[in-house]
Amino acid sequence: MKTAEQWVCKAVAKNDIREWVNYLYAHDGYLYGTDGHMMHRVKTTLINGYYNPLTMLPAPHITRNCPIIDKIEYFFPSISHGDVVGIDEASETQQTSRLSLKWSCSVYSFDHKKVMTSINNDVAVKLHIDNDKLRGVSEFGQFIIMRH
């Protein structure tokens, strides 16, 4: 992936019955993408509203308020590079780190494919497991994955 917008689009659902999760949502300087189990967010200059993830054009036909916006502090409680725990790679090879991450996803019941999508295959990303959520910061922005 080359851009933050492409990364946030990876979290958007495809053909979900809940129409709003098939689109990006811009709100107060952030762009959100979610499928209901994982969410990506990046800073943006887009005007508040829904956007088509394929064209990045506004999607004015969706008129309902985004239900996740009222819960953003639950999902992203002041997460930053300084307050999340990192994977220690000082003595590990990248291959070992990938195996370690896969094992951790299995033990903590997180979808490994969603985790790898969120971290953009960069195992050096900062991660924090918090009860039923895996929160993190990638090179593009913040993400959260709910336990299956």
Tab-separated table of C-alpha atoms in Angstrom:
chain	number	residue	atom	x	y	z
A	1	MET	CA	0.000	0.000	0.000
A	2	LYS	CA	1.208	3.460	-0.824
A	3	THR	CA	-1.180	5.876	0.886
A	4	ALA	CA	-3.027	6.262	4.155
A	5	GLU	CA	-6.329	6.369	2.259
A	6	GLN	CA	-5.610	3.010	0.613
A	7	TRP	CA	-4.792	1.570	4.037
A	8	VAL	CA	-7.998	2.822	5.670
A	9	CYS	CA	-10.003	1.387	2.742
A	10	LYS	CA	-8.693	-2.097	3.631
A	11	ALA	CA	-10.937	-2.083	6.721
A	12	VAL	CA	-14.142	-1.262	4.816
A	13	ALA	CA	-16.706	-4.055	4.431
A	14	LYS	CA	-17.741	-5.268	1.008
A	15	ASN	CA	-21.426	-5.917	0.248
A	16	ASP	CA	-22.486	-5.804	3.893
A	17	ILE	CA	-26.211	-5.479	4.617
A	18	ARG	CA	-25.345	-2.517	6.861
A	19	GLU	CA	-24.771	-0.054	4.030
A	20	TRP	CA	-22.725	2.425	6.088
A	21	VAL	CA	-19.874	-0.083	6.698
A	22	ASN	CA	-19.355	-0.362	2.934
A	23	TYR	CA	-18.166	3.267	2.911
A	24	LEU	CA	-15.523	5.436	4.519
A	25	TYR	CA	-16.633	8.025	7.035
A	26	ALA	CA	-14.906	11.367	7.643
A	27	HIS	CA	-15.536	13.093	10.957
A	28	ASP	CA	-13.703	15.938	12.715
A	29	GLY	CA	-10.395	15.526	10.904
A	30	TYR	CA	-10.283	11.719	10.784
A	31	LEU	CA	-11.224	9.221	8.086
A	32	TYR	CA	-12.619	5.886	9.327
A	33	GLY	CA	-13.078	2.533	7.646
A	34	THR	CA	-14.661	-0.476	9.363
A	35	ASP	CA	-16.225	-3.849	8.667
A	36	GLY	CA	-17.649	-4.115	12.179
A	37	HIS	CA	-14.713	-6.160	13.508
A	38	MET	CA	-11.745	-3.996	12.602
A	39	MET	CA	-11.449	-0.259	12.158
A	40	HIS	CA	-8.720	1.931	10.676
A	41	ARG	CA	-8.476	5.682	11.133
A	42	VAL	CA	-6.192	8.288	9.621
A	43	LYS	CA	-6.035	12.057	9.742
A	44	THR	CA	-7.786	13.749	6.837
A	45	THR	CA	-8.825	17.096	5.429
A	46	LEU	CA	-12.040	15.661	3.963
A	47	ILE	CA	-15.345	17.285	4.907
A	48	ASN	CA	-17.505	15.280	7.354
A	49	GLY	CA	-19.601	12.619	5.619
A	50	TYR	CA	-19.457	9.277	3.825
A	51	TYR	CA	-17.077	8.521	0.935
A	52	ASN	CA	-16.903	5.776	-1.665
A	53	PRO	CA	-13.759	3.714	-0.902
A	54	LEU	CA	-13.142	3.006	-4.592
A	55	THR	CA	-13.333	6.592	-5.861
A	56	MET	CA	-12.917	8.694	-2.679
A	57	LEU	CA	-15.905	10.732	-3.895
A	58	PRO	CA	-18.669	11.768	-1.461
A	59	ALA	CA	-21.555	9.321	-0.999
A	60	PRO	CA	-24.437	11.694	-0.188
A	61	HIS	CA	-27.080	8.986	-0.610
A	62	ILE	CA	-26.203	7.649	2.868
A	63	THR	CA	-27.986	9.984	5.233
A	64	ARG	CA	-27.862	8.208	8.595
A	65	ASN	CA	-25.361	9.259	11.221
A	66	CYS	CA	-22.437	6.903	11.598
A	67	PRO	CA	-23.168	4.812	14.718
A	68	ILE	CA	-19.503	4.413	15.674
A	69	ILE	CA	-18.847	8.128	16.131
A	70	ASP	CA	-20.502	8.203	19.560
A	71	LYS	CA	-18.150	5.413	20.675
A	72	ILE	CA	-14.852	6.682	19.252
A	73	GLU	CA	-13.315	7.303	22.687
A	74	TYR	CA	-14.085	3.668	23.574
A	75	PHE	CA	-12.299	2.472	20.441
A	76	PHE	CA	-9.452	5.016	20.393
A	77	PRO	CA	-8.813	6.275	23.946
A	78	SER	CA	-5.985	8.765	23.363
A	79	ILE	CA	-3.931	6.180	21.484
A	80	SER	CA	-0.583	7.471	20.265
A	81	HIS	CA	2.887	6.222	19.493
A	82	GLY	CA	3.861	6.800	23.116
A	83	ASP	CA	1.179	4.812	24.914
A	84	VAL	CA	1.032	1.497	23.090
A	85	VAL	CA	3.215	-1.517	23.673
A	86	GLY	CA	5.593	-2.561	20.892
A	87	ILE	CA	6.747	-5.984	19.799
A	88	ASP	CA	10.372	-6.395	20.853
A	89	GLU	CA	12.346	-7.131	17.716
A	90	ALA	CA	15.820	-6.499	19.072
A	91	SER	CA	16.817	-10.168	19.063
A	92	GLU	CA	14.277	-11.638	16.622
A	93	THR	CA	14.319	-12.086	12.899
A	94	GLN	CA	11.360	-10.835	10.889
A	95	GLN	CA	10.237	-14.408	10.202
A	96	THR	CA	10.291	-15.274	13.915
A	97	SER	CA	8.358	-12.107	14.709
A	98	ARG	CA	5.692	-13.039	12.163
A	99	LEU	CA	5.350	-16.493	13.773
A	100	SER	CA	5.207	-14.897	17.207
A	101	LEU	CA	2.487	-12.508	16.044
A	102	LYS	CA	0.494	-15.383	14.508
A	103	TRP	CA	0.771	-17.318	17.784
A	104	SER	CA	-0.365	-14.279	19.783
A	105	CYS	CA	-3.392	-13.797	17.506
A	106	SER	CA	-4.335	-17.431	18.046
A	107	VAL	CA	-3.927	-17.313	21.829
A	108	TYR	CA	-5.860	-14.054	22.207
A	109	SER	CA	-8.522	-14.967	19.568
A	110	PHE	CA	-7.803	-12.196	17.072
A	111	ASP	CA	-8.189	-12.803	13.329
A	112	HIS	CA	-4.600	-13.081	12.039
A	113	LYS	CA	-5.538	-11.919	8.518
A	114	LYS	CA	-7.210	-8.766	9.898
A	115	VAL	CA	-4.156	-8.086	12.073
A	116	MET	CA	-1.758	-8.467	9.131
A	117	THR	CA	-3.974	-6.160	7.018
A	118	SER	CA	-4.038	-3.560	9.785
A	119	ILE	CA	-0.315	-3.582	10.444
A	120	ASN	CA	0.335	-3.530	6.685
A	121	ASN	CA	2.594	-6.592	7.137
A	122	ASP	CA	4.985	-4.526	9.269
A	123	VAL	CA	5.678	-6.606	12.380
A	124	ALA	CA	7.485	-3.708	14.064
A	125	VAL	CA	4.173	-1.870	14.530
A	126	LYS	CA	3.106	-0.813	18.040
A	127	LEU	CA	0.376	-3.011	19.557
A	128	HIS	CA	-1.666	-3.102	22.764
A	129	ILE	CA	-4.117	-5.824	23.810
A	130	ASP	CA	-6.900	-4.419	25.955
A	131	ASN	CA	-9.556	-6.965	27.043
A	132	ASP	CA	-11.551	-7.630	23.866
A	133	LYS	CA	-9.599	-5.231	21.619
A	134	LEU	CA	-6.232	-5.169	19.892
A	135	ARG	CA	-5.254	-1.541	19.352
A	136	GLY	CA	-2.285	-0.305	17.424
A	137	VAL	CA	-0.515	2.328	15.400
A	138	SER	CA	0.788	1.545	11.929
A	139	GLU	CA	2.838	3.685	9.587
A	140	PHE	CA	-0.435	5.162	8.244
A	141	GLY	CA	-2.663	5.571	11.272
A	142	GLN	CA	-4.449	3.941	14.168
A	143	PHE	CA	-6.402	0.694	14.134
A	144	ILE	CA	-8.473	-1.544	16.349
A	145	ILE	CA	-9.514	-5.169	15.950
A	146	MET	CA	-12.228	-6.752	18.061
A	147	ARG	CA	-11.861	-10.316	19.336
A	148	HIS	CA	-13.780	-12.882	17.278
